[in-house]
Tab-separated table of C-alpha atoms in Angstrom:
chain	number	residue	atom	x	y	z
A	1	ARG	CA	1.527	-28.271	164.020
A	2	LYS	CA	4.023	-25.672	162.860
A	3	ALA	CA	1.262	-23.202	162.003
A	4	LEU	CA	-0.545	-23.583	165.328
A	5	LEU	CA	2.524	-23.732	167.569
A	6	PRO	CA	5.164	-21.315	166.269
A	7	THR	CA	8.500	-20.792	167.971
A	8	ARG	CA	8.971	-17.794	170.225
A	9	ALA	CA	10.983	-16.003	167.512
A	10	GLU	CA	8.165	-16.490	165.018
A	11	ASP	CA	5.628	-15.458	167.631
A	12	ALA	CA	7.465	-12.231	168.449
A	13	ALA	CA	7.823	-11.367	164.781
A	14	GLY	CA	4.109	-11.745	164.112
A	15	LYS	CA	3.196	-8.077	164.374
A	16	GLY	CA	0.053	-6.921	162.613
A	17	SER	CA	-1.340	-3.766	161.076
A	18	MET	CA	-3.743	-1.281	162.631
A	19	THR	CA	-6.455	-2.675	160.348
A	20	SER	CA	-5.983	-6.206	161.643
A	21	ALA	CA	-5.950	-4.939	165.229
A	22	SER	CA	-9.162	-2.979	164.585
A	23	PHE	CA	-10.932	-6.063	163.207
A	24	ASN	CA	-9.954	-8.067	166.298
A	25	PHE	CA	-10.997	-5.214	168.580
A	26	ILE	CA	-14.397	-4.687	166.954
A	27	ASN	CA	-15.036	-8.427	166.977
A	28	SER	CA	-14.157	-8.525	170.671
A	29	ILE	CA	-16.515	-5.614	171.433
A	30	ILE	CA	-19.633	-6.703	169.578
A	31	GLY	CA	-19.363	-10.468	170.311
A	32	SER	CA	-22.590	-11.909	171.681
A	33	GLY	CA	-23.654	-8.683	173.370
A	34	ILE	CA	-24.823	-6.899	170.239
A	35	ILE	CA	-27.223	-9.725	169.380
A	36	GLY	CA	-28.521	-10.685	172.781
A	37	GLY	CA	-27.810	-8.168	175.480
A	38	LEU	CA	-28.328	-4.885	173.652
A	39	VAL	CA	-31.815	-5.448	172.292
A	40	TYR	CA	-32.961	-7.248	175.432
A	41	GLU	CA	-31.823	-4.471	177.748
A	42	CYS	CA	-33.606	-1.817	175.687
A	43	ARG	CA	-36.661	-3.090	177.601
A	44	THR	CA	-35.342	-1.501	180.784
A	45	CYS	CA	-32.807	1.125	179.715
A	46	HIS	CA	-33.354	4.004	177.270
A	47	GLY	CA	-31.164	3.766	174.168
A	48	THR	CA	-29.533	7.158	174.752
A	49	THR	CA	-28.562	6.178	178.299
A	50	CYS	CA	-27.110	2.898	177.101
A	51	MET	CA	-25.089	4.475	174.287
A	52	LEU	CA	-23.360	6.759	176.805
A	53	LEU	CA	-21.614	3.647	178.094
A	54	LEU	CA	-19.708	3.394	174.836
A	55	SER	CA	-18.186	6.813	175.372
A	56	VAL	CA	-17.049	5.674	178.809
A	57	ALA	CA	-15.693	2.452	177.309
A	58	ASP	CA	-13.691	4.381	174.712
A	59	TYR	CA	-12.193	6.650	177.375
A	60	SER	CA	-11.382	3.869	179.839
A	61	ILE	CA	-9.628	1.776	177.148
A	62	ILE	CA	-7.233	4.643	176.517
A	63	LEU	CA	-6.844	5.153	180.290
A	64	LEU	CA	-5.767	1.531	180.547
A	65	ILE	CA	-2.934	1.881	178.032
A	66	ARG	CA	-1.932	5.265	179.481
A	67	GLY	CA	-1.674	3.584	182.865
A	68	GLY	CA	0.544	0.934	181.311
A	69	ASN	CA	2.803	3.625	179.872
A	70	LEU	CA	2.995	5.448	183.221
A	71	SER	CA	3.937	2.256	185.063
A	72	GLY	CA	6.133	0.816	182.321
A	73	THR	CA	4.034	-2.351	182.023
A	74	ASP	CA	2.681	-4.180	178.981
A	75	SER	CA	-0.260	-6.195	180.297
A	76	TYR	CA	-3.385	-5.595	182.361
A	77	GLN	CA	-2.127	-7.906	185.109
A	78	SER	CA	1.329	-6.345	185.363
A	79	LEU	CA	-0.261	-2.877	185.470
A	80	VAL	CA	-2.443	-3.778	188.458
A	81	HIS	CA	0.400	-5.664	190.135
A	82	SER	CA	2.694	-2.648	189.940
A	83	THR	CA	-0.104	-0.344	191.148
A	84	PHE	CA	-1.854	-2.328	193.890
A	85	GLY	CA	0.570	-5.125	194.656
A	86	PHE	CA	-0.013	-8.869	194.794
A	87	ALA	CA	-3.529	-8.599	196.275
A	88	GLY	CA	-4.691	-6.426	193.369
A	89	TYR	CA	-2.990	-8.795	190.950
A	90	ILE	CA	-4.940	-11.782	192.323
A	91	VAL	CA	-8.286	-9.921	192.239
A	92	LEU	CA	-7.718	-8.812	188.644
A	93	SER	CA	-6.589	-12.284	187.590
A	94	ILE	CA	-9.815	-13.776	188.918
A	95	LEU	CA	-11.954	-11.150	187.149
A	96	GLN	CA	-9.925	-11.296	183.947
A	97	PHE	CA	-10.317	-15.057	183.844
A	98	LEU	CA	-13.969	-15.047	184.897
A	99	TYR	CA	-15.273	-12.589	182.290
A	100	PRO	CA	-14.023	-14.301	179.097
A	101	PHE	CA	-14.681	-17.712	180.627
A	102	ILE	CA	-18.382	-16.901	181.196
A	103	ALA	CA	-18.469	-15.182	177.792
A	104	MET	CA	-17.335	-18.413	176.138
A	105	ILE	CA	-20.139	-20.248	177.941
A	106	SER	CA	-22.628	-17.740	176.523
A	107	TYR	CA	-21.157	-18.203	173.037
A	108	ASN	CA	-21.713	-21.955	173.232
A	109	ILE	CA	-25.286	-21.441	174.464
A	110	ILE	CA	-25.958	-19.163	171.494
A	111	THR	CA	-24.390	-21.645	169.092
A	112	GLY	CA	-26.647	-24.415	170.388
A	113	ASP	CA	-29.744	-22.203	170.256
A	114	THR	CA	-29.237	-20.784	166.777
A	115	LEU	CA	-27.708	-23.564	164.695
A	116	THR	CA	-30.237	-26.188	165.817
A	117	LYS	CA	-33.013	-24.027	164.352
A	118	VAL	CA	-30.988	-23.684	161.155
A	119	PHE	CA	-30.624	-27.464	160.798
A	120	LEU	CA	-34.335	-27.982	161.477
A	121	ARG	CA	-35.112	-26.049	158.278
A	122	ILE	CA	-33.140	-28.569	156.219
A	123	PRO	CA	-35.466	-31.102	154.522
A	124	GLY	CA	-35.300	-34.461	156.263
A	125	VAL	CA	-34.022	-33.082	159.577
A	126	GLY	CA	-36.728	-33.562	162.196
A	127	PRO	CA	-36.905	-32.858	165.927
A	128	ASP	CA	-35.430	-36.298	166.673
A	129	ASN	CA	-32.420	-35.811	164.373
A	130	MET	CA	-29.034	-35.372	166.049
A	131	PHE	CA	-28.543	-32.032	164.235
A	132	ALA	CA	-31.624	-30.723	166.069
A	133	GLU	CA	-30.037	-31.529	169.431
A	134	ARG	CA	-28.225	-28.546	170.970
A	135	HIS	CA	-25.764	-30.794	172.832
A	136	PHE	CA	-24.555	-32.382	169.605
A	137	VAL	CA	-24.282	-29.009	167.843
A	138	ILE	CA	-22.238	-27.496	170.685
A	139	LEU	CA	-19.893	-30.486	170.802
A	140	ALA	CA	-19.471	-30.562	167.013
A	141	SER	CA	-18.736	-26.823	166.726
A	142	THR	CA	-16.237	-27.088	169.589
A	143	VAL	CA	-14.313	-30.014	168.100
A	144	LEU	CA	-14.363	-28.772	164.502
A	145	PHE	CA	-13.958	-25.007	164.891
A	146	THR	CA	-13.537	-23.301	168.262
A	147	LEU	CA	-10.883	-25.624	169.694
A	148	PRO	CA	-8.621	-25.575	166.587
A	149	LEU	CA	-8.907	-21.768	166.297
A	150	SER	CA	-8.203	-21.367	170.013
A	151	LEU	CA	-4.900	-23.243	169.638
A	152	TYR	CA	-3.256	-20.336	167.809
A	153	ARG	CA	-0.606	-18.594	169.898
A	154	ASN	CA	-0.576	-15.300	168.023
A	155	ILE	CA	-3.791	-13.273	168.234
A	156	GLU	CA	-2.860	-11.327	165.095
A	157	LYS	CA	-3.480	-14.512	163.071
A	158	LEU	CA	-7.199	-14.187	163.897
A	159	GLY	CA	-7.470	-10.846	162.063
A	160	LYS	CA	-8.924	-12.378	158.888
A	161	VAL	CA	-11.291	-14.543	160.928
A	162	SER	CA	-12.497	-11.424	162.754
A	163	LEU	CA	-13.077	-9.699	159.392
A	164	VAL	CA	-15.360	-12.586	158.369
A	165	SER	CA	-17.224	-12.186	161.669
A	166	MET	CA	-17.704	-8.462	161.019
A	167	VAL	CA	-19.106	-9.072	157.530
A	168	LEU	CA	-21.557	-11.633	158.917
A	169	THR	CA	-22.624	-9.167	161.617
A	170	LEU	CA	-23.417	-6.583	158.931
A	171	VAL	CA	-25.554	-9.158	157.117
A	172	ILE	CA	-27.430	-9.884	160.362
A	173	ILE	CA	-28.098	-6.185	160.963
A	174	VAL	CA	-29.547	-5.794	157.458
A	175	ILE	CA	-31.869	-8.765	158.063
A	176	VAL	CA	-33.017	-7.377	161.429
A	177	ILE	CA	-33.818	-4.039	159.751
A	178	VAL	CA	-35.803	-5.809	157.029
A	179	ARG	CA	-37.765	-7.777	159.612
A	180	ALA	CA	-38.446	-4.596	161.597
A	181	ALA	CA	-40.255	-3.274	158.538
A	182	THR	CA	-42.054	-6.507	157.592
A	183	LEU	CA	-42.729	-8.282	160.911
A	184	GLY	CA	-42.796	-5.383	163.350
A	185	PRO	CA	-46.166	-3.907	162.250
A	186	HIS	CA	-47.873	-7.248	162.986
A	187	ILE	CA	-46.662	-7.395	166.622
A	188	PRO	CA	-48.454	-4.907	168.909
A	189	PRO	CA	-46.083	-2.961	171.207
A	190	THR	CA	-46.249	-3.716	174.902
A	191	GLU	CA	-47.429	-1.217	177.470
A	192	ASN	CA	-44.952	1.623	178.241
A	193	ALA	CA	-42.613	0.284	175.579
A	194	TRP	CA	-41.015	3.690	175.013
A	195	GLY	CA	-40.455	4.888	178.583
A	196	PHE	CA	-37.107	6.531	179.346
A	197	ALA	CA	-35.983	3.893	181.839
A	198	ARG	CA	-37.503	1.385	184.241
A	199	TRP	CA	-36.828	0.831	187.917
A	200	ASN	CA	-34.356	-1.989	187.195
A	201	ALA	CA	-32.261	-0.037	184.683
A	202	ILE	CA	-29.094	-0.728	186.694
A	203	GLN	CA	-29.343	-4.365	185.617
A	204	ALA	CA	-29.349	-3.156	182.020
A	205	VAL	CA	-26.136	-1.195	182.627
A	206	GLY	CA	-24.493	-4.431	183.763
A	207	VAL	CA	-25.461	-6.235	180.560
A	208	MET	CA	-24.366	-3.243	178.490
A	209	SER	CA	-20.995	-3.455	180.210
A	210	PHE	CA	-20.803	-7.089	179.125
A	211	ALA	CA	-21.735	-6.112	175.575
A	212	PHE	CA	-19.005	-3.499	175.145
A	213	ILE	CA	-16.118	-4.528	177.363
A	214	CYS	CA	-12.886	-5.263	175.554
A	215	HIS	CA	-10.415	-4.176	178.234
A	216	HIS	CA	-9.432	-7.717	179.151
A	217	ASN	CA	-7.712	-8.222	175.779
A	218	SER	CA	-6.715	-4.604	175.102
A	219	PHE	CA	-3.040	-5.190	175.877
A	220	LEU	CA	-2.994	-8.313	173.693
A	221	ILE	CA	-4.319	-6.364	170.708
A	222	TYR	CA	-2.152	-3.343	171.552
A	223	GLY	CA	0.884	-5.602	171.560
A	224	SER	CA	-0.084	-7.045	168.169
A	225	LEU	CA	0.399	-3.639	166.501
A	226	ARG	CA	3.419	-3.281	164.271
A	227	GLU	CA	4.075	0.093	165.942
A	228	PRO	CA	2.479	-0.041	169.416
A	229	THR	CA	2.357	3.665	170.261
A	230	LEU	CA	-0.264	5.556	172.254
A	231	GLY	CA	-1.191	7.554	169.136
A	232	ASN	CA	-1.795	4.439	167.034
A	233	TRP	CA	-3.699	2.825	169.878
A	234	THR	CA	-5.923	5.893	170.276
A	235	ARG	CA	-6.790	5.755	166.567
A	236	VAL	CA	-7.533	2.011	166.737
A	237	THR	CA	-9.710	2.550	169.822
A	238	HIS	CA	-11.715	5.440	168.364
A	239	LEU	CA	-12.226	3.611	165.063
A	240	SER	CA	-13.231	0.330	166.715
A	241	VAL	CA	-15.523	1.787	169.368
A	242	GLY	CA	-17.025	4.279	166.901
A	243	LEU	CA	-17.963	1.531	164.466
A	244	ALA	CA	-19.274	-0.578	167.357
A	245	VAL	CA	-21.480	2.368	168.406
A	246	LEU	CA	-22.938	2.615	164.917
A	247	LEU	CA	-23.572	-1.117	164.529
A	248	SER	CA	-24.981	-1.429	168.035
A	249	ALA	CA	-27.331	1.542	167.755
A	250	VAL	CA	-28.785	0.380	164.441
A	251	PHE	CA	-29.202	-3.195	165.640
A	252	ALA	CA	-30.676	-2.345	169.042
A	253	VAL	CA	-33.224	0.108	167.639
A	254	ALA	CA	-34.329	-2.187	164.808
A	255	GLY	CA	-34.631	-5.205	167.107
A	256	TYR	CA	-36.492	-3.412	169.876
A	257	VAL	CA	-38.875	-1.658	167.466
A	258	THR	CA	-39.892	-5.099	166.199
A	259	PHE	CA	-40.535	-6.896	169.504
A	260	THR	CA	-40.610	-4.200	172.270
A	261	GLY	CA	-41.410	-5.898	175.612
A	262	TYR	CA	-41.429	-9.411	174.138
A	263	THR	CA	-37.667	-9.272	173.447
A	264	GLN	CA	-35.757	-12.324	174.715
A	265	GLY	CA	-32.166	-12.594	175.979
A	266	ASP	CA	-31.211	-14.107	172.609
A	267	ILE	CA	-33.132	-12.045	170.051
A	268	PHE	CA	-33.256	-14.943	167.598
A	269	GLU	CA	-35.547	-16.704	170.084
A	270	ASN	CA	-38.107	-14.037	169.049
A	271	TYR	CA	-38.189	-14.959	165.370
A	272	CYS	CA	-40.471	-17.757	164.212
A	273	ARG	CA	-38.894	-21.070	163.328
A	274	ASN	CA	-40.405	-21.076	159.823
A	275	ASP	CA	-38.922	-17.658	159.006
A	276	ASP	CA	-36.322	-18.469	156.328
A	277	LEU	CA	-34.732	-15.012	156.369
A	278	ALA	CA	-34.300	-15.232	160.143
A	279	THR	CA	-32.908	-18.753	159.678
A	280	PHE	CA	-30.199	-17.369	157.408
A	281	ALA	CA	-29.443	-14.697	160.025
A	282	ARG	CA	-29.169	-17.439	162.659
A	283	PHE	CA	-26.654	-19.249	160.464
A	284	CYS	CA	-24.570	-16.079	160.061
A	285	TYR	CA	-24.733	-15.418	163.769
A	286	GLY	CA	-23.706	-18.956	164.683
A	287	ILE	CA	-20.622	-18.703	162.463
A	288	SER	CA	-19.827	-15.237	163.844
A	289	ILE	CA	-19.969	-16.481	167.431
A	290	VAL	CA	-17.762	-19.466	166.628
A	291	THR	CA	-15.106	-17.077	165.275
A	292	THR	CA	-15.333	-14.809	168.345
A	293	PHE	CA	-14.835	-17.631	170.866
A	294	PRO	CA	-11.021	-17.911	170.318
A	295	LEU	CA	-10.466	-14.237	171.244
A	296	GLU	CA	-11.816	-14.894	174.732
A	297	CYS	CA	-9.876	-18.137	175.025
A	298	PHE	CA	-6.652	-16.194	174.391
A	299	VAL	CA	-7.307	-14.095	177.503
A	300	THR	CA	-8.186	-16.968	179.835
A	301	ARG	CA	-5.106	-18.867	178.696
A	302	GLU	CA	-2.887	-15.826	179.254
A	303	VAL	CA	-4.172	-15.490	182.842
A	304	VAL	CA	-3.410	-19.158	183.550
A	305	SER	CA	-0.004	-18.787	181.893
A	306	ASN	CA	0.936	-15.736	183.972
A	307	ILE	CA	-0.171	-17.229	187.297
A	308	PHE	CA	1.029	-20.821	186.986
A	309	TYR	CA	3.730	-20.762	184.269
A	310	ASP	CA	5.366	-17.321	184.684
A	311	GLY	CA	4.010	-16.305	181.287
A	312	ALA	CA	5.874	-19.011	179.356
A	313	LEU	CA	3.815	-21.958	178.095
A	314	SER	CA	5.590	-24.799	176.336
A	315	ASN	CA	3.896	-26.270	173.289
A	316	SER	CA	2.503	-29.215	175.262
A	317	ALA	CA	1.314	-26.963	178.126
A	318	HIS	CA	-0.258	-24.584	175.599
A	319	VAL	CA	-2.321	-27.397	174.095
A	320	ALA	CA	-3.232	-28.873	177.488
A	321	VAL	CA	-4.365	-25.554	179.030
A	322	THR	CA	-6.391	-24.660	175.939
A	323	PHE	CA	-8.047	-28.077	175.899
A	324	VAL	CA	-9.016	-27.878	179.587
A	325	ILE	CA	-10.449	-24.347	179.294
A	326	VAL	CA	-12.508	-25.157	176.208
A	327	SER	CA	-13.693	-28.465	177.662
A	328	VAL	CA	-14.922	-26.951	180.944
A	329	CYS	CA	-16.751	-24.147	179.090
A	330	THR	CA	-18.388	-26.684	176.825
A	331	ALA	CA	-19.483	-28.880	179.738
A	332	ILE	CA	-21.155	-25.958	181.534
A	333	SER	CA	-22.905	-24.746	178.384
A	334	LEU	CA	-24.258	-28.249	177.810
A	335	ALA	CA	-25.845	-28.220	181.265
A	336	TYR	CA	-27.261	-24.657	181.243
A	337	ASP	CA	-29.111	-22.850	178.469
A	338	CYS	CA	-30.579	-19.531	179.773
A	339	LEU	CA	-28.589	-16.778	178.066
A	340	GLY	CA	-30.134	-13.689	179.711
A	341	ILE	CA	-29.049	-14.595	183.249
A	342	VAL	CA	-25.545	-15.517	182.067
A	343	LEU	CA	-25.133	-12.101	180.408
A	344	GLU	CA	-26.407	-10.242	183.457
A	345	ILE	CA	-24.219	-12.009	186.014
A	346	ASN	CA	-21.135	-11.625	183.851
A	347	GLY	CA	-21.906	-7.952	183.309
A	348	VAL	CA	-22.241	-6.834	186.917
A	349	LEU	CA	-19.756	-9.259	188.481
A	350	SER	CA	-16.884	-9.199	185.972
A	351	ALA	CA	-17.346	-6.643	183.212
A	352	THR	CA	-18.200	-3.631	185.385
A	353	PRO	CA	-15.022	-3.714	187.525
A	354	LEU	CA	-12.847	-4.502	184.489
A	355	MET	CA	-14.399	-1.662	182.491
A	356	PHE	CA	-15.113	1.090	185.044
A	357	ILE	CA	-13.373	0.488	188.361
A	358	ILE	CA	-9.899	-0.947	187.813
A	359	PRO	CA	-8.679	1.242	184.880
A	360	SER	CA	-9.834	4.367	186.719
A	361	ALA	CA	-8.300	3.293	190.043
A	362	CYS	CA	-4.938	2.482	188.423
A	363	PHE	CA	-4.782	5.785	186.564
A	364	LEU	CA	-5.748	7.810	189.647
A	365	LYS	CA	-3.037	6.176	191.742
A	366	LEU	CA	-0.382	6.630	189.053
A	367	SER	CA	-1.414	10.166	188.142
A	368	PRO	CA	0.480	12.940	189.965
A	369	GLY	CA	-2.633	15.153	190.259
A	370	ARG	CA	-5.362	15.050	192.893
A	371	TRP	CA	-8.439	12.906	192.404
A	372	PHE	CA	-10.952	15.730	191.980
A	373	HIS	CA	-8.860	18.189	189.975
A	374	GLY	CA	-8.564	18.591	186.196
A	375	GLU	CA	-8.868	15.431	184.108
A	376	ASN	CA	-9.013	13.300	187.237
A	377	ILE	CA	-12.532	14.557	187.976
A	378	ILE	CA	-13.897	12.512	185.071
A	379	VAL	CA	-11.825	9.492	186.063
A	380	SER	CA	-13.062	9.718	189.674
A	381	ALA	CA	-16.668	9.934	188.481
A	382	ILE	CA	-16.219	6.780	186.364
A	383	LEU	CA	-14.773	4.966	189.394
A	384	LEU	CA	-17.696	5.917	191.658
A	385	VAL	CA	-20.304	5.021	189.039
A	386	GLY	CA	-18.629	1.659	188.501
A	387	VAL	CA	-18.749	0.785	192.207
A	388	PHE	CA	-22.427	1.798	192.377
A	389	VAL	CA	-23.404	-0.237	189.293
A	390	MET	CA	-21.548	-3.331	190.513
A	391	VAL	CA	-23.036	-3.357	194.026
A	392	VAL	CA	-26.606	-2.408	193.105
A	393	GLY	CA	-26.641	-4.443	189.883
A	394	LEU	CA	-25.445	-7.623	191.570
A	395	THR	CA	-28.022	-7.202	194.341
A	396	MET	CA	-30.852	-6.718	191.832
A	397	THR	CA	-29.697	-9.647	189.711
A	398	VAL	CA	-29.955	-11.963	192.714
A	399	MET	CA	-33.292	-10.536	193.892
A	400	TYR	CA	-34.953	-10.154	190.483
A	401	PRO	CA	-33.546	-12.762	188.061
A	402	GLN	CA	-34.587	-12.632	184.424
A	403	ASP	CA	-37.186	-15.025	183.100
A	404	CYS	CA	-36.108	-17.537	180.494
A	405	SER	CA	-38.503	-18.846	177.842
A	406	HIS	CA	-35.862	-20.874	176.054
A	407	GLY	CA	-37.027	-22.709	172.942
A	408	ALA	CA	-40.727	-21.685	173.139
A	409	GLU	CA	-42.490	-20.234	170.108
A	410	LEU	CA	-44.023	-16.863	170.963
A	411	PHE	CA	-47.720	-16.196	170.443
A	412	TYR	CA	-47.380	-14.241	167.193
A	413	CYS	CA	-45.707	-17.233	165.500
A	414	LEU	CA	-48.798	-19.434	165.763
A	415	SER	CA	-50.719	-19.503	162.484
A	416	SER	CA	-54.054	-19.134	164.274
A	417	ASN	CA	-52.949	-15.808	165.742
A	418	LEU	CA	-51.249	-14.209	162.757
A	419	SER	CA	-54.439	-12.743	161.318
A	420	ILE	CA	-55.624	-11.128	164.555
A	421	VAL	CA	-52.416	-9.946	166.190
A	422	ALA	CA	-52.341	-6.617	164.367
A	423	THR	CA	-55.887	-5.685	165.358
A	424	THR	CA	-56.172	-7.152	168.849
A	425	PRO	CA	-56.255	-4.635	171.750
A	426	SER	CA	-53.243	-4.683	174.083
A	427	SER	CA	-55.033	-6.340	177.023
A	428	MET	CA	-56.441	-9.093	174.823
A	429	VAL	CA	-53.020	-9.694	173.293
A	430	LEU	CA	-51.550	-10.229	176.757
A	431	GLN	CA	-54.347	-12.700	177.587
A	432	LEU	CA	-53.728	-14.489	174.305
A	433	GLN	CA	-50.001	-14.650	175.031
A	434	ASN	CA	-50.591	-16.080	178.526
A	435	SER	CA	-52.991	-18.745	177.272
A	436	THR	CA	-50.631	-19.680	174.449
A	437	GLN	CA	-47.708	-20.089	176.856
A	438	ASN	CA	-49.896	-22.301	179.101
A	439	VAL	CA	-50.706	-24.533	176.130
A	440	LEU	CA	-47.023	-24.785	175.199
């Protein structure tokens, strides 16, 4: 109890190093997006176009902290409140709660999808075993891991946990590269697999925003620095985003080269269930997601604390709020299991305004210069692009929702097809895929 619920003096003294802050920041950035959203959205958005978003993310993170320095505030909510008043504060609070809340739902969906397939590879565990049931796996991981980790009050204490998550992510990337070389040649590419961008690329931008947003907990991590200066924060941001760019580019290319147009919202749905190397990657990914969940819970709890408790949660209120947040997320993830749609909605509805629109709008209002002069030209462009992506992306998400083939083995995993997949013409492969899905 003492470790999980420190006194305010202990909490204030818990300042961390730039290394610890970087681990938390990188873990917050890559989260579930690097595994699911990035590879999936390569189907509609060219890799070069998507990677440009990371440059914008890097710049807008620094804009956020610069805005805080200009306004004399130390949180995202207080920055918007001082800039746009109570109305802006309420809008931001809703978005800042909604994004990590939906992200936690996606983390639970991924945990249920991946770890059940891991348990099925254990001798004696059949389809009727409780470990093969996604509902049991989600509940067990919540009770044993995500809820206890989410009870910490100091985000700096998760630095070592985030380091473990990073190491596991590196292991996953190596496995995906290996499978690109060994499995990829046996899966024929889909038609127009290497086009620059498709007509619905705006939807991809929304998911990319989900994959790389970290603005909602930027002030938390900034405040965890032993010396929270703009210079130190700039170095942490460049290091974290730069490493995220590298990891994301390698993973997205390797994953998309393997599956092209067959890529699912959760890329591990593409690998065959009897693939032991992919099973190990699923295990690593499940553990990584479990360790990322608490970072998002910190943000949702802070929003509730600021709105209803004036930023001061007692020990009992801290436990109660955390329990309610985690419980509601778990209940929703038990009832819904299509990851692609969850990522897309969260991207265009929550991540895009938090990443593009609000940091730019705050800085432009606080900056003494005109909107379309000097540095403000870039900031104004980011603001306009953000509004366009949010409006158009949300419209397209409603009109053209993603398909969800959750839990189905794809055609190339069937033993009867393995010997002919590599030599079957593209049109025949599509017919084979359609007939296989009908049988399933």
